[in-house]
Amino acid sequence: MTAIEVKNIQFSYNTEDVIEDVSFTLHQGEFLGIIGPNGAGKSTILRLVCRILTPRLGSVLIFDKNITMIRRKILAQQIAFVPQETYFALNFTVEHILIMGRYPYLGVFQREGRKDIDAVEYALEQADVTKFRKRPINSLSSGERQRVVIARALAQQPKILLLDEPTSHLDLHHQFAIMELLKKLNTLGISIIIVNHDLNLASLYCQRLLLMHEGTIYADGTPKSLINEKTLRDVYGTSVKIIRHPDRDVPQIFLHPQGE
Amino acid sequence: MNKIVFTLVIFLAAIAIAILVGPTPLSPEVIQLRLSRVILGIVAGGILAFCGGMLQGLFGNPLVEPYTLGSASGAALGGSIGILIFGTISPIFAFLGSLGVGFFVYTIATVEGGLLRDRLILAGVIMSFLCSSLVMMIMVMGGRELYEILYLLMGYLGVIINPANRILIMILVVISLGLVIFLYRYHRELDIISQGLETAAGLGIDIQRFSIVVFLTTSLLIGSIVSIVGAIGFVGLIIPHVSKLLFGPRHLYNLPASFILGATFLLLADTLSRTVTVYELPVGVVTSLVGVPFFIYLYKR
């Protein structure tokens, strides 16, 4: 079953085209990674898919329905977005932040009910942040905050989860924990699209990759089929060495410093 | 819980003080006069603080206040023109002024892609400067009416409610309270917007529509208040902060608390303004003189 179908979308900020004629599909249950150099349009794609931005041309279908025909709150029940960095201007408790994830389900003046509380409890547990529930968000470390933001997205009970560089500026432990969490959510049936700069992480965890270059899709396929020395040199302009991961049949990338 | 009780007790005490305290001995006429002042004080103080809380939440900017977006200066300008023509304060002129400037600010901030929020603040500030200069010009030209314009700029709750403007003021008060309730339903949206616009959009909030609705409604509210009691400063900037310090970040609680605290603060300031000297001070002078040290104390605590 098709979860997302992107058809020939184009998008521009001001006059410069950022996305030129991009099409791809996400099947339900897939774990898709979008990789590519800075400015290739990776984050823009995520924003177009969840209607934070609107394409100039082309269309985005979620479960065969054009997203411009779906009410925003209904769309937010299907698809949740985790921005690259969330700044918390007000110091809510973790619990309250998760309750905000129930916004798409609540009518005006409607109070949170049993179903909402259950969804929040489930999300707290899945993301392993129950122990922080009463803590003010700004008292947590950035890795812990990122888990809370993912938990808020889970409280939306989405079928599709979009994440924009969820592991950037996190330490090794938190990178690993976040990726393992996403893998677990994926096995529970949530389709995932993740934008990631860390090619090794993407190669290890994603079933399929989209390699973007200058606003277009340069390659679309499994990590093994797509990550090779020639492609990376063409797209990143950097020569790398690639070997197989010791335990898994996926490519891992090594840089070699100059002069040696 | 005890914070809520405490706030309500202070509020009721402020009402009692505003009615009972004053240089003239109590009589039915005096009580009636002060009662109308109390009603205006509650409505004006409450709405200014409430709108301040709404706008600070919408723009995620703690320095935004009701007057940042220009509608108050517009009211002052319209009111000044009214004074120049009729020789007396006319709420209709002030109201039209605020609507006109509010609309102008909105037009400047809108491009073909929609409303630009940063531009809204900038346009509001610029229009405020323009209106202030025009008011100054009118003051210099007007001469005799200087005194009344000063009160319009600084705020004055002792508007004489005469048959001519009674109905207008009553209509404005009722509509304003209705609009406050209309805006209060957005408390969840404000909570979410504090986490960034992308998060808010991802959760299904139409940021464009929401910003426009809040901007237009608060402009209308501020316009009606300023056209009756003048541009009372400080309440809309500081009270929302006090409210958040006491009642936390959730707008479900801190918006109504802002209303009550704003009303309390303005009633007490008004009582001071008419008792502390032989002459009545503009209440805006007192709100700043008393409010600044109090706020510094709260923040340093």
Coordinates of C-alpha atoms in Angstrom, one line a residue:
Chain A
M1 CA 0.0 0.0 0.0
T2 CA 1.2 3.5 -0.8
A3 CA 1.6 5.8 2.2
I4 CA 2.9 8.8 0.3
E5 CA 3.0 9.6 -3.3
V6 CA 4.9 12.7 -4.4
K7 CA 4.2 13.6 -8.0
N8 CA 6.3 16.1 -10.0
I9 CA 6.6 18.7 -7.3
Q10 CA 8.4 21.9 -7.8
F11 CA 9.1 24.5 -5.1
S12 CA 10.9 27.8 -4.9
Y13 CA 11.8 30.3 -2.2
N14 CA 11.5 33.7 -3.9
T15 CA 12.7 33.1 -7.4
E16 CA 15.3 30.4 -6.9
D17 CA 14.0 26.8 -7.5
V18 CA 14.9 24.6 -4.6
I19 CA 13.0 21.6 -5.7
E20 CA 12.8 20.7 -9.4
D21 CA 10.4 18.1 -10.5
V22 CA 10.7 15.5 -7.7
S23 CA 8.6 12.3 -7.7
F24 CA 8.8 9.3 -5.3
T25 CA 6.6 7.0 -3.3
L26 CA 6.8 5.8 0.2
H27 CA 5.2 2.4 0.8
Q28 CA 3.5 1.7 4.1
G29 CA 5.9 0.3 6.7
E30 CA 9.0 1.6 4.9
F31 CA 12.0 3.2 6.6
L32 CA 13.2 5.8 4.1
G33 CA 16.3 8.0 4.4
I34 CA 16.8 11.2 2.5
I35 CA 20.5 12.0 2.1
G36 CA 22.4 14.6 0.0
P37 CA 24.7 17.6 0.4
N38 CA 23.6 20.8 2.1
G39 CA 21.1 22.8 0.1
A40 CA 20.0 19.8 -1.9
G41 CA 16.4 20.3 -0.8
K42 CA 16.1 17.4 1.7
S43 CA 14.4 19.3 4.5
T44 CA 12.2 21.2 2.0
I45 CA 10.8 17.8 0.8
L46 CA 9.8 16.9 4.3
R47 CA 8.0 20.3 4.8
L48 CA 6.2 19.9 1.5
V49 CA 5.0 16.4 2.4
C50 CA 3.4 17.5 5.6
R51 CA 2.0 20.8 4.2
I52 CA 4.2 23.2 6.2
L53 CA 5.1 24.4 2.7
T54 CA 2.9 24.2 -0.4
P55 CA 4.5 23.1 -3.8
R56 CA 4.3 25.6 -6.7
L57 CA 3.5 22.7 -9.0
G58 CA 2.7 19.0 -8.6
S59 CA 0.9 17.2 -5.8
V60 CA 1.4 15.2 -2.7
L61 CA -0.9 12.3 -2.0
I62 CA -1.2 10.7 1.5
F63 CA -3.0 7.3 1.3
D64 CA -4.2 8.2 -2.2
K65 CA -5.7 11.6 -1.1
N66 CA -4.3 14.9 -2.2
I67 CA -3.2 16.7 1.0
T68 CA -4.7 20.0 -0.1
M69 CA -8.1 18.2 0.1
I70 CA -7.5 17.1 3.7
R71 CA -8.2 19.3 6.7
R72 CA -5.0 20.2 8.5
K73 CA -6.0 18.6 11.7
I74 CA -7.0 15.4 10.0
L75 CA -3.6 15.4 8.1
A76 CA -1.8 15.8 11.5
Q77 CA -3.6 12.6 12.7
Q78 CA -1.9 10.7 9.8
I79 CA 1.5 12.3 9.6
A80 CA 3.7 13.8 12.3
F81 CA 6.7 16.0 11.8
V82 CA 9.8 16.3 14.1
P83 CA 11.7 19.5 13.3
Q84 CA 15.5 19.6 13.3
E85 CA 15.6 21.6 16.5
T86 CA 12.8 22.6 18.8
Y87 CA 13.2 25.7 20.9
F88 CA 11.1 25.8 24.0
A89 CA 10.3 29.5 24.6
L90 CA 8.0 28.5 27.5
N91 CA 9.1 25.9 30.1
F92 CA 6.3 23.4 29.9
T93 CA 6.5 20.1 31.7
V94 CA 7.2 17.0 29.5
E95 CA 3.7 15.8 30.1
H96 CA 2.1 19.0 28.9
I97 CA 4.2 18.9 25.8
L98 CA 2.9 15.4 25.0
I99 CA -0.6 16.5 25.6
M100 CA -0.1 19.2 22.9
G101 CA 0.5 16.2 20.5
R102 CA -3.3 15.5 21.0
Y103 CA -4.2 18.9 19.5
P104 CA -5.3 17.4 16.1
Y105 CA -7.9 15.3 17.9
L106 CA -9.4 18.0 20.1
G107 CA -12.2 20.3 19.2
V108 CA -12.5 23.9 20.5
F109 CA -13.1 23.9 24.3
Q110 CA -12.9 20.1 24.3
R111 CA -11.0 18.7 27.2
E112 CA -8.5 15.8 27.0
G113 CA -10.3 12.5 27.5
R114 CA -9.4 8.9 28.3
K115 CA -8.2 8.2 24.7
D116 CA -5.9 11.2 24.9
I117 CA -4.4 10.3 28.2
D118 CA -3.9 6.7 27.0
A119 CA -2.1 7.9 23.8
V120 CA 0.2 10.2 26.0
E121 CA 1.0 7.3 28.4
Y122 CA 1.8 5.0 25.4
A123 CA 4.0 7.6 23.8
L124 CA 5.8 8.3 27.1
E125 CA 6.5 4.7 27.5
Q126 CA 7.6 4.0 23.9
A127 CA 10.0 6.9 23.8
D128 CA 11.2 5.9 27.3
V129 CA 10.7 9.4 28.8
T130 CA 8.2 8.4 31.5
K131 CA 10.7 9.2 34.2
F132 CA 10.9 12.8 33.0
R133 CA 7.1 13.4 32.8
K134 CA 6.9 16.0 35.6
R135 CA 10.2 17.7 34.7
P136 CA 10.3 21.1 33.0
I137 CA 11.5 20.6 29.4
N138 CA 14.4 23.0 29.6
S139 CA 15.9 21.1 32.5
L140 CA 16.6 18.1 30.2
S141 CA 19.7 17.5 28.0
S142 CA 19.3 18.0 24.2
G143 CA 19.3 14.2 23.7
E144 CA 16.5 13.8 26.2
R145 CA 14.6 16.8 24.7
Q146 CA 14.8 15.1 21.3
R147 CA 13.2 12.0 22.7
V148 CA 10.4 14.1 24.2
V149 CA 9.8 15.7 20.8
I150 CA 9.6 12.3 19.2
A151 CA 7.2 11.2 22.0
R152 CA 5.0 14.2 21.2
A153 CA 4.9 13.1 17.6
L154 CA 3.9 9.6 18.8
A155 CA 1.1 11.1 20.9
Q156 CA -0.3 12.2 17.5
Q157 CA -0.7 8.5 16.7
P158 CA 0.5 9.0 13.2
K159 CA 0.8 6.4 10.5
I160 CA 3.8 8.3 9.0
L161 CA 6.6 9.9 10.9
L162 CA 8.9 12.6 9.3
L163 CA 12.1 13.5 11.1
D164 CA 14.6 16.3 10.1
E165 CA 18.1 15.3 11.2
P166 CA 17.0 13.9 14.5
T167 CA 20.5 12.8 15.5
S168 CA 22.5 15.9 14.5
H169 CA 24.4 17.4 17.4
L170 CA 23.7 14.4 19.7
D171 CA 26.4 12.3 21.3
L172 CA 27.0 8.7 20.3
H173 CA 24.8 7.2 23.0
H174 CA 21.8 9.4 22.1
Q175 CA 22.3 9.0 18.3
F176 CA 22.2 5.2 18.9
A177 CA 19.2 5.4 21.2
I178 CA 17.2 7.6 18.8
M179 CA 17.9 5.4 15.8
E180 CA 17.0 2.3 17.8
L181 CA 13.8 3.9 18.9
L182 CA 12.9 4.7 15.3
K183 CA 13.6 1.2 14.2
K184 CA 11.3 -0.1 17.0
L185 CA 8.5 2.3 15.9
N186 CA 9.0 1.1 12.3
T187 CA 8.5 -2.5 13.3
L188 CA 5.3 -1.4 15.1
G189 CA 4.0 -0.3 11.7
I190 CA 4.8 3.4 11.4
S191 CA 6.3 4.4 8.1
I192 CA 9.3 6.7 8.5
I193 CA 11.1 9.3 6.4
I194 CA 14.3 10.6 8.0
V195 CA 16.6 13.3 6.7
N196 CA 20.1 12.4 7.8
H197 CA 23.6 13.8 7.2
D198 CA 25.3 10.8 8.7
L199 CA 25.6 8.4 5.8
N200 CA 26.8 5.6 8.0
L201 CA 23.8 5.8 10.2
A202 CA 21.4 6.1 7.3
S203 CA 23.0 3.1 5.6
L204 CA 22.7 1.0 8.8
Y205 CA 19.1 1.8 9.6
C206 CA 17.2 2.8 6.4
Q207 CA 15.8 0.2 4.1
R208 CA 15.9 2.6 1.2
L209 CA 17.6 5.9 0.4
L210 CA 16.8 8.9 -1.7
L211 CA 20.0 10.7 -2.7
M212 CA 19.2 14.3 -3.5
H213 CA 21.4 16.6 -5.5
E214 CA 20.6 20.2 -6.5
G215 CA 16.8 19.9 -6.0
T216 CA 16.4 16.6 -7.8
I217 CA 16.6 13.0 -6.9
Y218 CA 19.9 11.7 -8.1
A219 CA 19.4 8.1 -7.0
D220 CA 16.7 6.0 -5.3
G221 CA 17.4 2.5 -3.9
T222 CA 18.8 0.4 -1.2
P223 CA 21.9 1.6 0.7
K224 CA 23.9 -1.1 -0.9
S225 CA 22.9 -0.3 -4.4
L226 CA 23.3 3.4 -4.0
I227 CA 26.3 4.2 -1.8
N228 CA 29.4 3.8 -3.9
E229 CA 32.6 5.7 -4.4
K230 CA 31.6 7.1 -7.8
T231 CA 28.1 8.4 -6.8
L232 CA 29.4 10.1 -3.6
R233 CA 32.2 11.7 -5.6
D234 CA 29.7 13.0 -8.2
V235 CA 27.3 14.3 -5.6
Y236 CA 29.5 15.5 -2.7
G237 CA 32.6 16.2 -4.7
T238 CA 34.6 14.2 -2.1
S239 CA 36.4 11.0 -2.6
V240 CA 35.8 8.3 0.0
K241 CA 36.6 4.7 0.7
I242 CA 33.7 2.3 1.2
I243 CA 33.8 -1.0 3.0
R244 CA 31.2 -3.4 4.2
H245 CA 30.0 -3.1 7.8
P246 CA 31.6 -5.9 9.9
D247 CA 28.3 -7.4 11.0
R248 CA 25.7 -6.2 8.4
D249 CA 25.7 -6.3 4.7
V250 CA 25.6 -2.5 4.3
P251 CA 28.2 -0.1 3.1
Q252 CA 30.1 2.2 5.5
I253 CA 32.1 5.2 4.5
F254 CA 35.6 6.4 5.4
L255 CA 37.2 9.6 4.6
H256 CA 40.9 9.7 3.9
P257 CA 42.7 12.9 5.0
Q258 CA 45.0 14.4 2.4
G259 CA 48.8 14.2 2.4
E260 CA 49.2 10.7 3.5
Chain B
M1 CA -5.4 26.5 44.2
N2 CA -4.5 29.0 47.0
K3 CA -2.9 31.2 44.3
I4 CA -6.3 31.4 42.6
V5 CA -8.0 32.3 45.8
F6 CA -5.3 34.8 46.7
T7 CA -5.7 36.5 43.2
L8 CA -9.4 36.7 43.5
V9 CA -9.3 38.1 47.1
I10 CA -6.9 40.8 45.9
F11 CA -9.2 41.5 43.0
L12 CA -12.2 42.0 45.2
A13 CA -10.2 44.1 47.7
A14 CA -9.1 46.3 44.8
I15 CA -12.7 46.8 43.8
A16 CA -13.7 47.7 47.4
I17 CA -10.8 50.1 47.7
A18 CA -11.5 51.7 44.4
I19 CA -15.1 52.4 45.5
L20 CA -14.5 53.4 49.1
V21 CA -11.2 55.4 49.1
G22 CA -11.1 59.0 47.9
P23 CA -10.8 62.6 49.0
T24 CA -14.6 63.3 48.8
P25 CA -17.0 61.8 51.4
L26 CA -19.2 58.9 50.2
S27 CA -22.6 59.8 48.8
P28 CA -24.8 58.0 46.3
E29 CA -23.6 60.2 43.5
V30 CA -19.9 59.6 44.4
I31 CA -20.5 55.9 44.6
Q32 CA -22.2 55.8 41.3
L33 CA -19.4 57.8 39.7
R34 CA -16.7 55.5 41.2
L35 CA -18.7 52.4 40.2
S36 CA -18.6 53.4 36.5
R37 CA -14.8 54.0 36.9
V38 CA -14.5 50.5 38.4
I39 CA -16.3 48.9 35.5
L40 CA -14.1 50.7 33.0
G41 CA -11.0 49.9 35.1
I42 CA -11.8 46.1 35.1
V43 CA -12.6 46.0 31.4
A44 CA -9.7 48.1 30.3
G45 CA -7.1 46.6 32.6
G46 CA -8.3 43.1 32.0
I47 CA -8.5 43.4 28.2
L48 CA -5.1 45.2 27.9
A49 CA -3.4 42.5 29.9
F50 CA -5.2 39.7 28.1
C51 CA -4.3 41.1 24.7
G52 CA -0.7 41.5 25.8
G53 CA -0.7 37.8 26.7
M54 CA -2.2 36.8 23.4
L55 CA 0.2 38.8 21.3
Q56 CA 3.3 37.8 23.3
G57 CA 2.2 34.2 22.7
L58 CA 1.4 34.7 19.0
F59 CA 4.7 36.4 18.2
G60 CA 6.8 34.4 20.7
N61 CA 8.2 37.8 21.8
P62 CA 8.1 38.9 25.4
L63 CA 8.5 42.6 24.4
V64 CA 5.4 42.7 22.2
E65 CA 2.5 44.6 23.8
P66 CA -0.9 45.8 22.7
Y67 CA 0.6 49.1 21.5
T68 CA 3.3 47.5 19.4
L69 CA 0.9 46.8 16.5
G70 CA -0.1 50.4 16.1
S71 CA -3.8 50.4 16.8
A72 CA -3.4 52.3 20.1
S73 CA -1.4 55.1 18.5
G74 CA -4.1 55.2 15.8
A75 CA -6.7 55.6 18.5
A76 CA -4.7 58.4 20.0
L77 CA -4.3 60.1 16.6
G78 CA -8.0 59.7 15.8
G79 CA -9.0 61.0 19.3
S80 CA -6.7 64.0 18.9
I81 CA -8.2 64.9 15.6
G82 CA -11.7 64.6 17.3
I83 CA -10.6 67.0 20.0
L84 CA -9.2 69.4 17.5
I85 CA -12.6 69.5 15.6
F86 CA -15.1 69.2 18.4
G87 CA -13.1 70.4 21.4
T88 CA -13.9 67.3 23.4
I89 CA -13.0 63.6 23.5
S90 CA -15.1 61.6 21.1
P91 CA -14.7 57.8 21.2
I92 CA -15.9 57.3 17.6
F93 CA -13.0 59.3 16.2
A94 CA -10.5 57.4 18.3
F95 CA -12.1 54.1 17.3
L96 CA -12.0 54.9 13.6
G97 CA -8.3 56.0 14.0
S98 CA -7.3 52.7 15.5
L99 CA -9.2 50.8 12.8
G100 CA -7.6 52.8 10.1
V101 CA -4.0 52.4 11.4
G102 CA -4.6 48.8 12.2
F103 CA -5.7 48.1 8.7
F104 CA -2.8 50.1 7.3
V105 CA -0.3 48.1 9.3
Y106 CA -2.0 44.9 8.1
T107 CA -1.7 46.1 4.5
I108 CA 2.0 47.0 4.8
A109 CA 2.7 43.6 6.4
T110 CA 0.9 41.6 3.7
V111 CA 2.7 40.5 0.5
E112 CA 1.4 38.3 -2.2
G113 CA 2.4 35.2 -0.3
G114 CA 0.5 36.2 2.8
L115 CA 1.0 38.0 6.1
L116 CA 4.6 38.3 7.3
R117 CA 4.7 38.2 11.0
D118 CA 8.0 40.0 11.5
R119 CA 6.9 42.7 9.2
L120 CA 3.7 43.1 11.2
I121 CA 5.7 44.2 14.3
L122 CA 8.0 46.4 12.3
A123 CA 5.0 48.1 10.5
G124 CA 3.3 48.5 13.8
V125 CA 6.3 50.3 15.4
I126 CA 6.8 52.5 12.4
M127 CA 3.1 53.5 12.3
S128 CA 3.2 54.2 16.0
F129 CA 6.0 56.7 15.5
L130 CA 4.2 58.4 12.6
C131 CA 1.0 58.7 14.7
S132 CA 3.0 60.1 17.7
S133 CA 4.5 62.8 15.5
L134 CA 1.1 63.7 14.1
V135 CA -0.4 63.9 17.6
M136 CA 2.5 66.2 18.7
M137 CA 1.8 68.4 15.7
I138 CA -1.9 68.6 16.6
M139 CA -0.9 69.4 20.2
V140 CA 1.2 72.3 19.1
M141 CA -1.4 73.5 16.7
G142 CA -4.3 73.0 19.1
G143 CA -3.0 74.9 22.0
R144 CA -6.1 75.0 24.2
E145 CA -6.9 71.3 24.0
L146 CA -3.4 70.2 25.0
Y147 CA -4.6 69.0 28.3
E148 CA -7.3 66.7 27.0
I149 CA -4.9 65.1 24.4
L150 CA -2.4 64.5 27.2
Y151 CA -5.0 62.5 29.1
L152 CA -5.9 60.6 25.9
L153 CA -2.2 59.7 25.6
M154 CA -1.6 58.7 29.2
G155 CA -5.0 57.2 30.0
Y156 CA -7.9 58.4 32.2
L157 CA -10.6 56.2 33.7
G158 CA -12.8 59.1 34.8
V159 CA -14.6 59.5 31.5
I160 CA -17.8 61.3 32.3
I161 CA -20.5 58.9 31.1
N162 CA -23.2 61.1 29.7
P163 CA -26.3 60.0 27.8
A164 CA -24.6 60.8 24.5
N165 CA -21.8 58.4 24.8
R166 CA -23.3 55.9 27.3
I167 CA -24.8 53.6 24.7
L168 CA -21.7 53.6 22.6
I169 CA -19.5 52.8 25.6
M170 CA -21.8 50.0 26.7
I171 CA -21.9 48.5 23.2
L172 CA -18.1 48.6 23.1
V173 CA -17.7 47.0 26.5
V174 CA -20.1 44.2 25.7
I175 CA -18.5 43.5 22.2
S176 CA -15.1 43.6 23.8
L177 CA -15.9 41.0 26.4
G178 CA -17.4 38.8 23.7
L179 CA -14.2 39.1 21.7
V180 CA -12.1 38.2 24.7
I181 CA -14.0 34.9 25.1
F182 CA -13.6 34.3 21.3
L183 CA -9.9 34.7 21.6
Y184 CA -9.6 32.6 24.7
R185 CA -10.5 29.5 22.8
Y186 CA -7.1 29.7 21.2
H187 CA -5.2 29.0 24.4
R188 CA -3.9 25.6 23.0
E189 CA -2.7 27.1 19.8
L190 CA -0.6 29.6 21.8
D191 CA 0.9 26.9 23.9
I192 CA 1.9 25.0 20.7
I193 CA 3.2 28.1 18.9
S194 CA 5.7 28.7 21.7
Q195 CA 7.5 25.6 20.4
G196 CA 8.0 27.2 16.9
L197 CA 6.0 27.7 13.8
E198 CA 7.0 24.5 12.1
T199 CA 5.9 22.4 15.1
A200 CA 2.6 24.3 15.1
A201 CA 2.1 23.8 11.4
G202 CA 3.0 20.1 11.8
L203 CA 0.3 19.7 14.4
G204 CA -2.4 21.1 12.1
I205 CA -2.5 24.8 12.9
D206 CA -3.0 27.1 10.0
I207 CA -0.5 29.8 11.0
Q208 CA -1.5 32.3 8.4
R209 CA -5.2 32.2 9.3
F210 CA -4.5 32.1 13.0
S211 CA -2.1 35.1 12.9
I212 CA -4.6 37.2 10.9
V213 CA -7.5 36.4 13.2
V214 CA -5.6 37.2 16.4
F215 CA -4.1 40.4 14.9
L216 CA -7.4 41.7 13.7
T217 CA -9.4 40.8 16.8
T218 CA -6.8 42.2 19.3
S219 CA -6.6 45.4 17.2
L220 CA -10.3 45.8 17.4
L221 CA -10.2 45.3 21.2
I222 CA -7.3 47.7 21.8
G223 CA -9.0 50.2 19.6
S224 CA -12.2 50.1 21.6
I225 CA -10.4 50.3 24.9
V226 CA -8.1 53.2 24.0
S227 CA -11.0 55.1 22.4
I228 CA -12.7 55.1 25.8
V229 CA -10.0 55.4 28.4
G230 CA -6.9 56.5 26.4
A231 CA -3.6 54.7 25.9
I232 CA -2.9 53.3 29.4
G233 CA 0.6 51.9 29.1
F234 CA 2.5 49.2 30.9
V235 CA -0.4 46.9 31.9
G236 CA -0.4 45.0 28.6
L237 CA 3.4 44.6 28.7
I238 CA 4.1 43.5 32.2
I239 CA 0.9 41.8 33.6
P240 CA 1.2 38.8 31.2
H241 CA 4.7 38.2 32.6
V242 CA 3.5 38.4 36.2
S243 CA 0.7 36.0 35.3
K244 CA 3.2 33.5 33.8
L245 CA 5.4 33.8 36.9
L246 CA 2.5 33.0 39.1
F247 CA 0.4 30.6 37.0
G248 CA 2.9 28.9 34.7
P249 CA 3.2 28.7 30.9
R250 CA -0.2 27.2 30.0
H251 CA -2.4 29.8 28.4
L252 CA -5.4 28.0 29.6
Y253 CA -4.6 29.4 33.1
N254 CA -2.3 32.4 32.5
L255 CA -4.7 34.2 30.0
P256 CA -7.7 34.5 32.4
A257 CA -5.2 35.2 35.2
S258 CA -3.8 38.1 33.1
F259 CA -7.3 39.5 32.8
I260 CA -7.9 39.4 36.6
L261 CA -4.4 40.7 37.5
G262 CA -4.6 43.5 34.9
A263 CA -8.0 44.6 36.2
T264 CA -6.7 44.5 39.8
F265 CA -3.6 46.4 38.9
L266 CA -5.4 49.1 37.0
L267 CA -8.0 49.6 39.7
L268 CA -5.3 50.1 42.3
A269 CA -3.3 52.4 40.1
D270 CA -6.4 54.5 39.4
T271 CA -7.2 54.8 43.1
L272 CA -3.7 56.1 43.6
S273 CA -3.9 58.4 40.7
R274 CA -6.9 60.3 42.1
T275 CA -5.8 60.3 45.8
V276 CA -2.1 60.8 45.9
T277 CA -2.1 64.5 44.8
V278 CA -4.6 67.3 44.8
Y279 CA -4.8 67.0 41.0
E280 CA -5.7 63.8 39.3
L281 CA -2.7 62.2 37.7
P282 CA -3.1 60.4 34.4
V283 CA -3.4 56.7 35.3
G284 CA -0.7 55.8 32.8
V285 CA 1.8 57.7 34.9
V286 CA 0.9 55.8 38.0
T287 CA 0.9 52.3 36.3
S288 CA 4.5 52.9 35.2
L289 CA 5.7 54.5 38.5
V290 CA 4.3 51.7 40.6
G291 CA 4.6 48.9 38.2
V292 CA 8.3 49.2 37.3
P293 CA 9.6 48.7 40.8
F294 CA 7.1 46.0 41.5
F295 CA 8.1 44.1 38.4
I296 CA 11.8 44.5 39.1
Y297 CA 11.2 43.0 42.6
L298 CA 9.2 40.1 41.1
Y299 CA 11.9 39.3 38.5
K300 CA 14.8 39.5 41.0
R301 CA 13.0 37.4 43.6

